[in-house]
mmCIF file of C-alpha atoms in Angstrom:
data_model
loop_
_atom_site.group_PDB
_atom_site.id
_atom_site.type_symbol
_atom_site.label_atom_id
_atom_site.label_comp_id
_atom_site.label_asym_id
_atom_site.label_seq_id
_atom_site.Cartn_x
_atom_site.Cartn_y
_atom_site.Cartn_z
ATOM 1 C CA MET A 258 99.866 96.099 124.754
ATOM 2 C CA ARG A 259 100.027 97.645 121.321
ATOM 3 C CA ALA A 260 102.217 100.725 121.218
ATOM 4 C CA LEU A 261 100.298 104.038 120.680
ATOM 5 C CA ARG A 262 96.976 102.336 120.602
ATOM 6 C CA SER A 263 93.995 104.664 121.305
ATOM 7 C CA SER A 264 92.970 104.697 124.869
ATOM 8 C CA ALA A 265 89.305 105.235 123.999
ATOM 9 C CA VAL A 266 88.064 104.137 120.586
ATOM 10 C CA THR A 267 85.496 106.733 119.466
ATOM 11 C CA VAL A 268 83.129 104.797 117.219
ATOM 12 C CA VAL A 269 80.742 107.035 115.396
ATOM 13 C CA ALA A 270 78.410 104.244 114.275
ATOM 14 C CA ALA A 271 75.538 104.183 116.705
ATOM 15 C CA ALA A 272 73.464 101.101 116.080
ATOM 16 C CA ALA A 273 73.343 97.516 117.340
ATOM 17 C CA ALA A 274 76.520 95.780 118.789
ATOM 18 C CA LEU A 275 78.538 93.018 117.408
ATOM 19 C CA ALA A 276 77.185 89.679 118.240
ATOM 20 C CA THR A 277 79.812 86.935 117.987
ATOM 21 C CA VAL A 278 78.588 85.583 121.127
ATOM 22 C CA SER A 279 77.881 82.001 120.579
ATOM 23 C CA GLY A 280 80.108 79.212 119.264
ATOM 24 C CA CYS A 281 77.523 78.500 116.447
ATOM 25 C CA ALA A 282 79.681 77.813 113.351
ATOM 26 C CA GLU A 283 78.285 78.660 109.994
ATOM 27 C CA LYS A 284 79.824 77.365 106.888
ATOM 28 C CA SER A 285 81.576 80.218 105.208
ATOM 29 C CA ASP A 286 79.459 82.515 103.217
ATOM 30 C CA ALA A 287 82.303 84.771 102.260
ATOM 31 C CA LYS A 288 83.447 83.974 98.699
ATOM 32 C CA ASP A 289 86.393 85.630 97.076
ATOM 33 C CA SER A 290 84.033 87.597 94.830
ATOM 34 C CA ASP A 291 82.210 88.822 97.872
ATOM 35 C CA ALA A 292 85.250 89.925 99.747
ATOM 36 C CA ILE A 293 85.474 93.454 100.986
ATOM 37 C CA ARG A 294 88.610 95.018 99.607
ATOM 38 C CA VAL A 295 90.314 97.702 101.844
ATOM 39 C CA THR A 296 92.996 99.705 100.114
ATOM 40 C CA ALA A 297 95.128 101.372 102.792
ATOM 41 C CA SER A 298 97.638 104.265 102.072
ATOM 42 C CA ASP A 299 99.354 106.834 104.308
ATOM 43 C CA ASP A 300 96.325 109.172 104.049
ATOM 44 C CA LYS A 301 93.429 107.001 102.843
ATOM 45 C CA CYS A 302 91.345 103.959 103.857
ATOM 46 C CA GLU A 303 89.265 102.977 100.764
ATOM 47 C CA VAL A 304 86.571 100.217 101.252
ATOM 48 C CA SER A 305 84.908 98.593 98.263
ATOM 49 C CA LYS A 306 81.721 97.900 100.049
ATOM 50 C CA THR A 307 80.051 99.871 102.664
ATOM 51 C CA SER A 308 77.171 97.498 103.148
ATOM 52 C CA PHE A 309 77.185 93.762 103.246
ATOM 53 C CA PRO A 310 75.093 90.913 105.008
ATOM 54 C CA ALA A 311 76.043 89.439 108.477
ATOM 55 C CA GLY A 312 77.847 86.112 108.729
ATOM 56 C CA HIS A 313 81.385 85.213 107.823
ATOM 57 C CA VAL A 314 83.192 88.193 106.183
ATOM 58 C CA LYS A 315 86.307 88.026 104.238
ATOM 59 C CA ILE A 316 88.320 91.241 104.088
ATOM 60 C CA ASN A 317 91.188 91.542 101.580
ATOM 61 C CA VAL A 318 93.667 94.264 102.651
ATOM 62 C CA GLU A 319 96.356 95.914 100.386
ATOM 63 C CA ASN A 320 98.684 98.470 101.883
ATOM 64 C CA LYS A 321 99.723 100.863 99.049
ATOM 65 C CA GLY A 322 101.314 103.333 101.555
ATOM 66 C CA SER A 323 104.829 103.853 102.675
ATOM 67 C CA LYS A 324 104.143 102.944 106.252
ATOM 68 C CA ILE A 325 103.360 99.750 108.091
ATOM 69 C CA THR A 326 99.635 99.788 108.772
ATOM 70 C CA GLU A 327 96.926 97.797 110.709
ATOM 71 C CA VAL A 328 93.276 97.382 110.023
ATOM 72 C CA TYR A 329 90.436 97.217 112.557
ATOM 73 C CA VAL A 330 86.763 96.651 112.445
ATOM 74 C CA TYR A 331 85.003 98.302 115.344
ATOM 75 C CA ALA A 332 81.366 97.754 116.649
ATOM 76 C CA ALA A 333 79.271 100.534 117.942
ATOM 77 C CA ASP A 334 79.979 99.652 121.543
ATOM 78 C CA ASP A 335 83.774 100.101 121.211
ATOM 79 C CA ARG A 336 84.561 96.487 120.901
ATOM 80 C CA ILE A 337 87.076 95.255 118.434
ATOM 81 C CA VAL A 338 85.411 92.825 115.950
ATOM 82 C CA THR A 339 88.712 92.026 114.352
ATOM 83 C CA GLU A 340 91.993 93.328 113.565
ATOM 84 C CA ARG A 341 95.245 92.627 111.669
ATOM 85 C CA GLU A 342 98.543 94.412 112.494
ATOM 86 C CA ASN A 343 101.966 94.617 110.765
ATOM 87 C CA ILE A 344 100.671 94.903 107.132
ATOM 88 C CA GLY A 345 103.871 96.144 105.412
ATOM 89 C CA PRO A 346 104.016 98.665 102.575
ATOM 90 C CA GLY A 347 103.276 96.892 99.211
ATOM 91 C CA THR A 348 101.712 93.827 100.859
ATOM 92 C CA LYS A 349 98.480 92.210 100.924
ATOM 93 C CA THR A 350 96.704 90.079 103.565
ATOM 94 C CA GLU A 351 93.314 88.378 104.043
ATOM 95 C CA ILE A 352 91.116 88.599 107.253
ATOM 96 C CA THR A 353 88.198 86.176 107.812
ATOM 97 C CA ALA A 354 85.846 87.401 110.611
ATOM 98 C CA THR A 355 82.360 86.684 111.969
ATOM 99 C CA ILE A 356 79.712 89.518 112.329
ATOM 100 C CA LYS A 357 76.392 88.012 113.415
ATOM 101 C CA LYS A 358 74.265 91.136 114.038
ATOM 102 C CA ALA A 359 73.112 93.834 111.756
ATOM 103 C CA GLY A 360 74.056 97.450 112.572
ATOM 104 C CA SER A 361 76.611 100.101 112.106
ATOM 105 C CA TYR A 362 80.384 99.464 112.288
ATOM 106 C CA GLU A 363 83.566 101.121 111.232
ATOM 107 C CA ILE A 364 86.598 99.891 109.399
ATOM 108 C CA ALA A 365 89.844 101.822 110.421
ATOM 109 C CA CYS A 366 93.250 101.810 108.772
ATOM 110 C CA LYS A 367 96.060 103.003 110.957
ATOM 111 C CA PRO A 368 99.172 103.996 108.983
ATOM 112 C CA GLY A 369 102.241 103.923 111.223
ATOM 113 C CA MET A 370 99.937 101.885 113.565
ATOM 114 C CA LYS A 371 99.066 104.968 115.474
ATOM 115 C CA GLY A 372 96.037 106.692 117.013
ATOM 116 C CA ASP A 373 92.386 106.136 116.020
ATOM 117 C CA GLY A 374 93.246 105.718 112.270
ATOM 118 C CA ILE A 375 91.356 106.764 109.113
ATOM 119 C CA ARG A 376 87.860 105.434 109.435
ATOM 120 C CA GLN A 377 85.074 104.426 107.054
ATOM 121 C CA LYS A 378 81.566 103.712 108.157
ATOM 122 C CA ILE A 379 79.970 100.404 107.122
ATOM 123 C CA THR A 380 76.606 98.806 107.546
ATOM 124 C CA VAL A 381 76.017 95.148 108.201
ATOM 125 C CA THR A 382 72.502 94.023 107.058
ATOM 126 C CA GLY A 383 70.461 91.172 108.374
ATOM 127 C CA GLY A 384 71.451 88.685 105.701
ATOM 128 C CA ASP A 385 69.002 86.297 104.095
ATOM 129 C CA GLY A 386 67.398 85.369 107.557
ATOM 130 C CA ALA A 387 68.268 81.657 107.026
ATOM 131 C CA GLU A 388 69.284 79.708 110.023
ATOM 132 C CA LYS A 389 72.878 78.467 109.867
ATOM 133 C CA LYS A 390 73.650 74.830 110.991
ATOM 134 C CA SER A 391 75.734 74.635 114.121
ATOM 135 C CA ASP A 392 78.907 72.690 114.151
ATOM 136 C CA PRO A 393 79.175 70.784 117.511
ATOM 137 C CA ALA A 394 82.964 70.494 117.295
ATOM 138 C CA LEU A 395 83.290 74.360 116.941
ATOM 139 C CA ASP A 396 80.704 74.940 119.610
ATOM 140 C CA LYS A 397 82.853 72.804 121.898
ATOM 141 C CA ALA A 398 85.962 74.704 120.960
ATOM 142 C CA VAL A 399 84.394 78.016 121.803
ATOM 143 C CA ALA A 400 82.955 76.642 125.141
ATOM 144 C CA GLU A 401 86.393 75.369 126.227
ATOM 145 C CA TYR A 402 88.045 78.545 125.179
ATOM 146 C CA ARG A 403 85.626 80.508 127.251
ATOM 147 C CA LYS A 404 86.748 78.295 130.272
ATOM 148 C CA TYR A 405 90.240 78.906 129.539
ATOM 149 C CA VAL A 406 89.890 82.724 129.299
ATOM 150 C CA GLN A 407 87.980 82.883 132.500
ATOM 151 C CA GLN A 408 90.512 80.671 134.289
ATOM 152 C CA GLN A 409 93.275 82.866 133.228
ATOM 153 C CA ALA A 410 91.459 85.960 134.516
ATOM 154 C CA ASP A 411 90.630 84.053 137.788
ATOM 155 C CA GLU A 412 94.264 83.099 138.370
ATOM 156 C CA THR A 413 95.565 86.518 137.394
ATOM 157 C CA LEU A 414 94.020 88.280 140.449
ATOM 158 C CA PRO A 415 95.746 86.425 143.231
ATOM 159 C CA ALA A 416 99.128 86.772 141.429
ATOM 160 C CA ALA A 417 98.542 90.501 140.691
ATOM 161 C CA GLN A 418 97.449 90.935 144.446
ATOM 162 C CA LYS A 419 100.868 89.546 145.492
ATOM 163 C CA PHE A 420 102.482 92.079 143.255
ATOM 164 C CA ALA A 421 100.284 95.016 144.536
ATOM 165 C CA ASP A 422 100.756 93.999 148.138
ATOM 166 C CA ALA A 423 104.610 94.162 147.608
ATOM 167 C CA VAL A 424 104.281 97.603 146.019
ATOM 168 C CA LYS A 425 102.097 98.952 148.758
ATOM 169 C CA LYS A 426 104.636 97.531 151.336
ATOM 170 C CA GLY A 427 107.371 99.480 149.655
ATOM 171 C CA ASP A 428 109.314 96.191 149.057
ATOM 172 C CA LEU A 429 111.086 96.852 145.830
ATOM 173 C CA ASP A 430 112.712 93.376 145.492
ATOM 174 C CA GLU A 431 109.477 91.573 146.210
ATOM 175 C CA ALA A 432 107.540 93.654 143.797
ATOM 176 C CA LYS A 433 110.047 92.978 141.067
ATOM 177 C CA LYS A 434 109.938 89.216 141.708
ATOM 178 C CA ASN A 435 106.095 89.220 141.315
ATOM 179 C CA TYR A 436 105.771 91.635 138.429
ATOM 180 C CA ALA A 437 106.127 89.195 135.611
ATOM 181 C CA PRO A 438 104.042 86.416 137.075
ATOM 182 C CA SER A 439 101.209 88.917 137.594
ATOM 183 C CA ARG A 440 100.925 89.536 133.899
ATOM 184 C CA THR A 441 100.930 85.793 132.590
ATOM 185 C CA GLY A 442 97.224 85.270 132.411
ATOM 186 C CA TRP A 443 96.560 88.763 130.784
ATOM 187 C CA GLU A 444 99.271 88.046 128.148
ATOM 188 C CA ARG A 445 97.769 84.675 127.267
ATOM 189 C CA THR A 446 94.470 86.138 126.498
ATOM 190 C CA GLU A 447 95.201 89.785 125.584
ATOM 191 C CA PRO A 448 93.004 89.971 122.453
ATOM 192 C CA VAL A 449 89.935 89.177 124.615
ATOM 193 C CA ALA A 450 90.774 91.684 127.154
ATOM 194 C CA GLU A 451 91.424 94.262 124.359
ATOM 195 C CA SER A 452 88.193 93.602 122.654
ATOM 196 C CA PHE A 453 86.429 95.582 125.573
ATOM 197 C CA GLY A 454 88.302 98.749 124.524
ATOM 198 C CA ASP A 455 88.515 100.521 127.783
ATOM 199 C CA ILE A 456 90.306 98.105 130.101
ATOM 200 C CA ASP A 457 93.585 97.692 128.195
ATOM 201 C CA PRO A 458 94.510 101.405 128.221
ATOM 202 C CA LYS A 459 94.035 101.374 132.060
ATOM 203 C CA VAL A 460 96.241 98.385 132.910
ATOM 204 C CA ASP A 461 98.733 97.800 130.060
ATOM 205 C CA VAL A 462 99.439 101.003 128.323
ATOM 206 C CA ARG A 463 103.123 102.195 127.906
ATOM 207 C CA GLU A 464 104.087 105.723 128.330
ATOM 208 C CA ASP A 465 104.467 106.350 124.593
ATOM 209 C CA GLY A 466 101.019 105.009 124.026
ATOM 210 C CA LEU A 467 99.248 107.562 126.239
ATOM 211 C CA GLU A 468 96.677 109.804 124.713
ATOM 212 C CA LYS A 469 96.653 113.600 125.290
ATOM 213 C CA GLY A 470 95.457 114.238 128.825
ATOM 214 C CA GLN A 471 95.436 110.442 129.828
ATOM 215 C CA LYS A 472 96.771 109.574 133.250
ATOM 216 C CA TRP A 473 99.371 106.813 133.207
ATOM 217 C CA THR A 474 98.173 103.759 135.225
ATOM 218 C CA GLY A 475 98.696 100.108 135.200
ATOM 219 C CA TRP A 476 101.531 97.576 135.056
ATOM 220 C CA HIS A 477 104.067 99.584 132.954
ATOM 221 C CA LYS A 478 103.753 102.755 135.176
ATOM 222 C CA LEU A 479 104.724 100.592 138.189
ATOM 223 C CA GLU A 480 107.425 98.754 136.066
ATOM 224 C CA LYS A 481 109.041 102.123 135.463
ATOM 225 C CA SER A 482 109.078 103.038 139.055
ATOM 226 C CA LEU A 483 110.563 99.682 140.135
ATOM 227 C CA TRP A 484 113.365 99.397 137.615
ATOM 228 C CA ASP A 485 114.030 102.929 136.171
ATOM 229 C CA ASP A 486 113.166 105.236 139.241
ATOM 230 C CA LYS A 487 114.247 102.538 141.686
ATOM 231 C CA LYS A 488 111.681 103.577 144.250
ATOM 232 C CA ILE A 489 108.031 103.192 145.163
ATOM 233 C CA THR A 490 106.088 106.452 145.810
ATOM 234 C CA ASP A 491 102.925 107.007 147.595
ATOM 235 C CA GLU A 492 101.306 107.502 144.214
ATOM 236 C CA ASP A 493 102.534 103.992 143.074
ATOM 237 C CA LYS A 494 100.920 102.415 146.111
ATOM 238 C CA GLY A 495 97.590 103.977 145.007
ATOM 239 C CA LEU A 496 98.177 102.778 141.552
ATOM 240 C CA ALA A 497 98.682 99.169 142.829
ATOM 241 C CA ASP A 498 95.154 99.315 144.318
ATOM 242 C CA GLN A 499 93.873 100.838 141.021
ATOM 243 C CA LEU A 500 95.431 98.017 139.074
ATOM 244 C CA ILE A 501 93.620 95.402 141.198
ATOM 245 C CA LYS A 502 90.318 97.256 140.787
ATOM 246 C CA ASP A 503 90.716 97.349 136.953
ATOM 247 C CA LEU A 504 91.691 93.631 136.832
ATOM 248 C CA GLU A 505 88.693 92.816 138.900
ATOM 249 C CA ASP A 506 86.524 94.661 136.386
ATOM 250 C CA TRP A 507 88.235 92.653 133.628
ATOM 251 C CA LYS A 508 87.537 89.375 135.517
ATOM 252 C CA LYS A 509 83.841 90.185 135.748
ATOM 253 C CA ARG A 510 83.471 91.064 132.081
ATOM 254 C CA VAL A 511 85.438 88.204 130.541
ATOM 255 C CA GLY A 512 82.359 86.165 130.665
ATOM 256 C CA THR A 513 80.508 88.494 128.436
ATOM 257 C CA ALA A 514 83.269 88.503 125.647
ATOM 258 C CA GLU A 515 82.277 88.033 122.092
ATOM 259 C CA ILE A 516 83.913 84.690 120.877
ATOM 260 C CA THR A 517 83.492 82.789 117.867
ATOM 261 C CA PRO A 518 85.805 80.270 116.149
ATOM 262 C CA THR A 519 87.055 82.965 113.794
ATOM 263 C CA SER A 520 87.697 85.396 116.577
ATOM 264 C CA MET A 521 89.702 82.594 118.377
ATOM 265 C CA ALA A 522 91.796 82.063 115.316
ATOM 266 C CA ASN A 523 92.393 85.788 114.620
ATOM 267 C CA GLY A 524 93.232 86.264 118.308
ATOM 268 C CA ALA A 525 95.898 83.576 118.015
ATOM 269 C CA LYS A 526 97.403 85.501 115.181
ATOM 270 C CA GLU A 527 97.124 88.806 117.160
ATOM 271 C CA LEU A 528 99.118 87.142 120.047
ATOM 272 C CA LEU A 529 101.990 86.436 117.518
ATOM 273 C CA ASP A 530 101.896 89.967 116.328
ATOM 274 C CA GLU A 531 102.219 91.072 119.964
ATOM 275 C CA VAL A 532 105.405 88.960 120.147
ATOM 276 C CA TYR A 533 106.738 90.377 116.834
ATOM 277 C CA ARG A 534 105.966 93.976 117.539
ATOM 278 C CA ASN A 535 106.613 94.373 121.276
ATOM 279 C CA LYS A 536 108.486 91.399 122.713
ATOM 280 C CA ILE A 537 111.203 90.825 120.128
ATOM 281 C CA THR A 538 111.857 94.405 119.872
ATOM 282 C CA GLY A 539 112.107 94.813 123.659
ATOM 283 C CA GLU A 540 109.718 97.641 123.693
ATOM 284 C CA GLU A 541 107.074 95.959 125.938
ATOM 285 C CA GLU A 542 109.148 95.478 129.059
ATOM 286 C CA ARG A 543 111.625 98.178 128.398
ATOM 287 C CA TYR A 544 112.568 98.685 132.026
ATOM 288 C CA SER A 545 112.199 95.223 133.604
ATOM 289 C CA HIS A 546 113.389 93.274 130.539
ATOM 290 C CA THR A 547 110.927 90.518 131.191
ATOM 291 C CA ASP A 548 109.910 90.302 127.562
ATOM 292 C CA LEU A 549 110.550 86.622 127.292
ATOM 293 C CA ASP A 550 108.054 85.820 129.964
ATOM 294 C CA ASP A 551 105.472 87.725 127.985
ATOM 295 C CA PHE A 552 106.694 86.097 124.842
ATOM 296 C CA GLU A 553 106.005 82.618 126.305
ATOM 297 C CA ALA A 554 102.610 83.668 127.543
ATOM 298 C CA ASN A 555 101.623 85.030 124.145
ATOM 299 C CA VAL A 556 102.632 81.769 122.471
ATOM 300 C CA GLU A 557 100.890 79.648 125.004
ATOM 301 C CA GLY A 558 97.634 81.571 124.448
ATOM 302 C CA ALA A 559 97.948 81.303 120.740
ATOM 303 C CA GLU A 560 98.624 77.586 120.949
ATOM 304 C CA LYS A 561 95.604 76.991 123.180
ATOM 305 C CA ALA A 562 93.218 78.637 120.706
ATOM 306 C CA TYR A 563 94.887 76.650 117.906
ATOM 307 C CA GLU A 564 94.647 73.266 119.758
ATOM 308 C CA LEU A 565 90.914 73.703 120.378
ATOM 309 C CA LEU A 566 90.232 74.640 116.690
ATOM 310 C CA LYS A 567 92.674 71.902 115.346
ATOM 311 C CA PRO A 568 90.135 69.036 115.078
ATOM 312 C CA VAL A 569 87.995 71.124 112.654
ATOM 313 C CA ALA A 570 90.947 72.739 110.857
ATOM 314 C CA SER A 571 92.450 69.379 110.226
ATOM 315 C CA LYS A 572 89.435 68.190 108.392
ATOM 316 C CA HIS A 573 89.491 71.378 106.229
ATOM 317 C CA ASP A 574 93.117 71.950 105.649
ATOM 318 C CA ALA A 575 95.395 69.091 106.876
ATOM 319 C CA PRO A 576 98.597 70.447 105.254
ATOM 320 C CA LEU A 577 97.969 73.861 107.113
ATOM 321 C CA VAL A 578 97.675 71.971 110.464
ATOM 322 C CA ALA A 579 100.790 69.950 109.734
ATOM 323 C CA GLU A 580 102.637 73.245 109.208
ATOM 324 C CA LEU A 581 101.275 74.803 112.372
ATOM 325 C CA ASP A 582 102.314 71.862 114.512
ATOM 326 C CA LYS A 583 105.832 72.020 113.034
ATOM 327 C CA GLN A 584 106.165 75.905 113.513
ATOM 328 C CA PHE A 585 104.794 75.938 116.985
ATOM 329 C CA ALA A 586 107.294 73.329 118.023
ATOM 330 C CA SER A 587 110.048 75.480 116.441
ATOM 331 C CA VAL A 588 109.028 78.629 118.316
ATOM 332 C CA LYS A 589 108.903 76.808 121.673
ATOM 333 C CA LYS A 590 112.263 75.199 120.938
ATOM 334 C CA ALA A 591 113.818 78.601 120.194
ATOM 335 C CA LEU A 592 112.363 80.140 123.373
ATOM 336 C CA ASP A 593 113.739 77.260 125.465
ATOM 337 C CA ALA A 594 117.215 78.297 124.698
ATOM 338 C CA TYR A 595 116.818 81.403 126.879
ATOM 339 C CA ARG A 596 115.430 79.753 129.893
ATOM 340 C CA GLU A 597 117.162 80.374 133.237
ATOM 341 C CA GLY A 598 116.057 78.763 136.452
ATOM 342 C CA ASP A 599 112.196 79.082 136.709
ATOM 343 C CA GLY A 600 112.079 81.838 134.240
ATOM 344 C CA PHE A 601 114.157 83.464 131.440
ATOM 345 C CA LYS A 602 117.248 85.500 130.879
ATOM 346 C CA SER A 603 116.960 89.237 131.130
ATOM 347 C CA TYR A 604 116.020 90.342 127.605
ATOM 348 C CA ASP A 605 118.701 93.016 127.562
ATOM 349 C CA SER A 606 121.249 90.186 127.535
ATOM 350 C CA VAL A 607 119.845 88.842 124.140
ATOM 351 C CA GLY A 608 121.916 90.146 121.422
ATOM 352 C CA LYS A 609 120.867 91.443 118.015
ATOM 353 C CA ASP A 610 121.610 88.121 116.151
ATOM 354 C CA ASP A 611 119.683 86.231 118.581
ATOM 355 C CA ARG A 612 116.720 88.675 118.438
ATOM 356 C CA LYS A 613 116.758 88.174 114.736
ATOM 357 C CA LYS A 614 116.589 84.365 115.128
ATOM 358 C CA LEU A 615 113.545 84.714 117.376
ATOM 359 C CA SER A 616 112.080 87.104 114.872
ATOM 360 C CA ASP A 617 112.524 84.509 112.030
ATOM 361 C CA VAL A 618 110.829 81.673 113.834
ATOM 362 C CA VAL A 619 107.990 83.888 114.902
ATOM 363 C CA ASN A 620 107.426 85.031 111.312
ATOM 364 C CA ALA A 621 107.601 81.495 110.140
ATOM 365 C CA LEU A 622 104.518 80.706 112.475
ATOM 366 C CA SER A 623 102.680 83.873 111.879
ATOM 367 C CA GLU A 624 102.169 83.333 108.214
ATOM 368 C CA PRO A 625 100.383 80.018 108.372
ATOM 369 C CA LEU A 626 98.531 81.077 111.461
ATOM 370 C CA SER A 627 96.958 83.950 109.538
ATOM 371 C CA LYS A 628 95.190 81.234 107.508
ATOM 372 C CA LEU A 629 93.606 79.408 110.477
ATOM 373 C CA ALA A 630 90.447 81.563 110.550
ATOM 374 C CA ALA A 631 89.581 80.764 107.030
ATOM 375 C CA ALA A 632 90.229 77.016 107.574
ATOM 376 C CA VAL A 633 87.831 76.902 110.425
ATOM 377 C CA ALA A 634 85.204 78.932 108.625
ATOM 378 C CA LYS A 635 85.011 76.636 105.491
#
């Protein structure tokens, strides 16, 4: 879960929802000259175009502020269309996304990566009305990824139920044992879960990410009770039941997720951002120190999306694919050094120098992975 992420995205736009539902793969209609330029600063979010046609969209972001920022595109129904995190001061990045329905949206810049951000309304028009030819290889990739995401949700419920049952029994040791395994499927597919907007703040918010007046629920509230407070209260037992209810809601809604080849590619990049921001820093699992379990799940989820898109990406950008193969292998090798039994070492035992090494290999993968969406959209 991203630190200090808004629990309820308030999208002012009030028209049609994003429709990236099918695996239909258009050739990119987003030329460099047509790119939307977003200039972010500490107090502004300037957008070069507030109206553009549906289809593949290229967004060129420049951060002229003094703070790390992130850029989101939100649809009218609170869904995240696309996002890019960790855009450092004085740096630029390019985002390729797919928006297939006309309507009102918003672009948000979040200096300091906090809150709802500075928002600009945008309008997506109907385009030229021409039918785009489907790419069967990308249709297949989307279909297989849908199966994968649903499978992860399906497998999460029984694992989470074991965790919840241990909490309700007041069995501290058993609950600790089942905590990390209950999160694996979620961590593998987190960008899809977060796209719904309202589920993530219920199940995966950290204490420092709570909005004013928001009740703290979900995994991390229970994590604090187990490892920091070292006791299970009656409230925690109720929260265990609530966690299962919220995850069941997630499981039911996964099948309606908006998935395209570019959203798969961007989601893979988002998972690497999750590793860099929250796992390597130790912020995510600050009480249990099970960050390396989450780290592995994030990498596995990113690699799954990449492998499904790889046949098409290799035709469009073979050098990029070769580099991604190399860097995924490097990240997995680096992670293997911290295995212990069936799991990983407690992350509080990983020193500053080793954390820096992990950070370096993640960054080496993150940079080429940011180019995957553009490769599959060619």
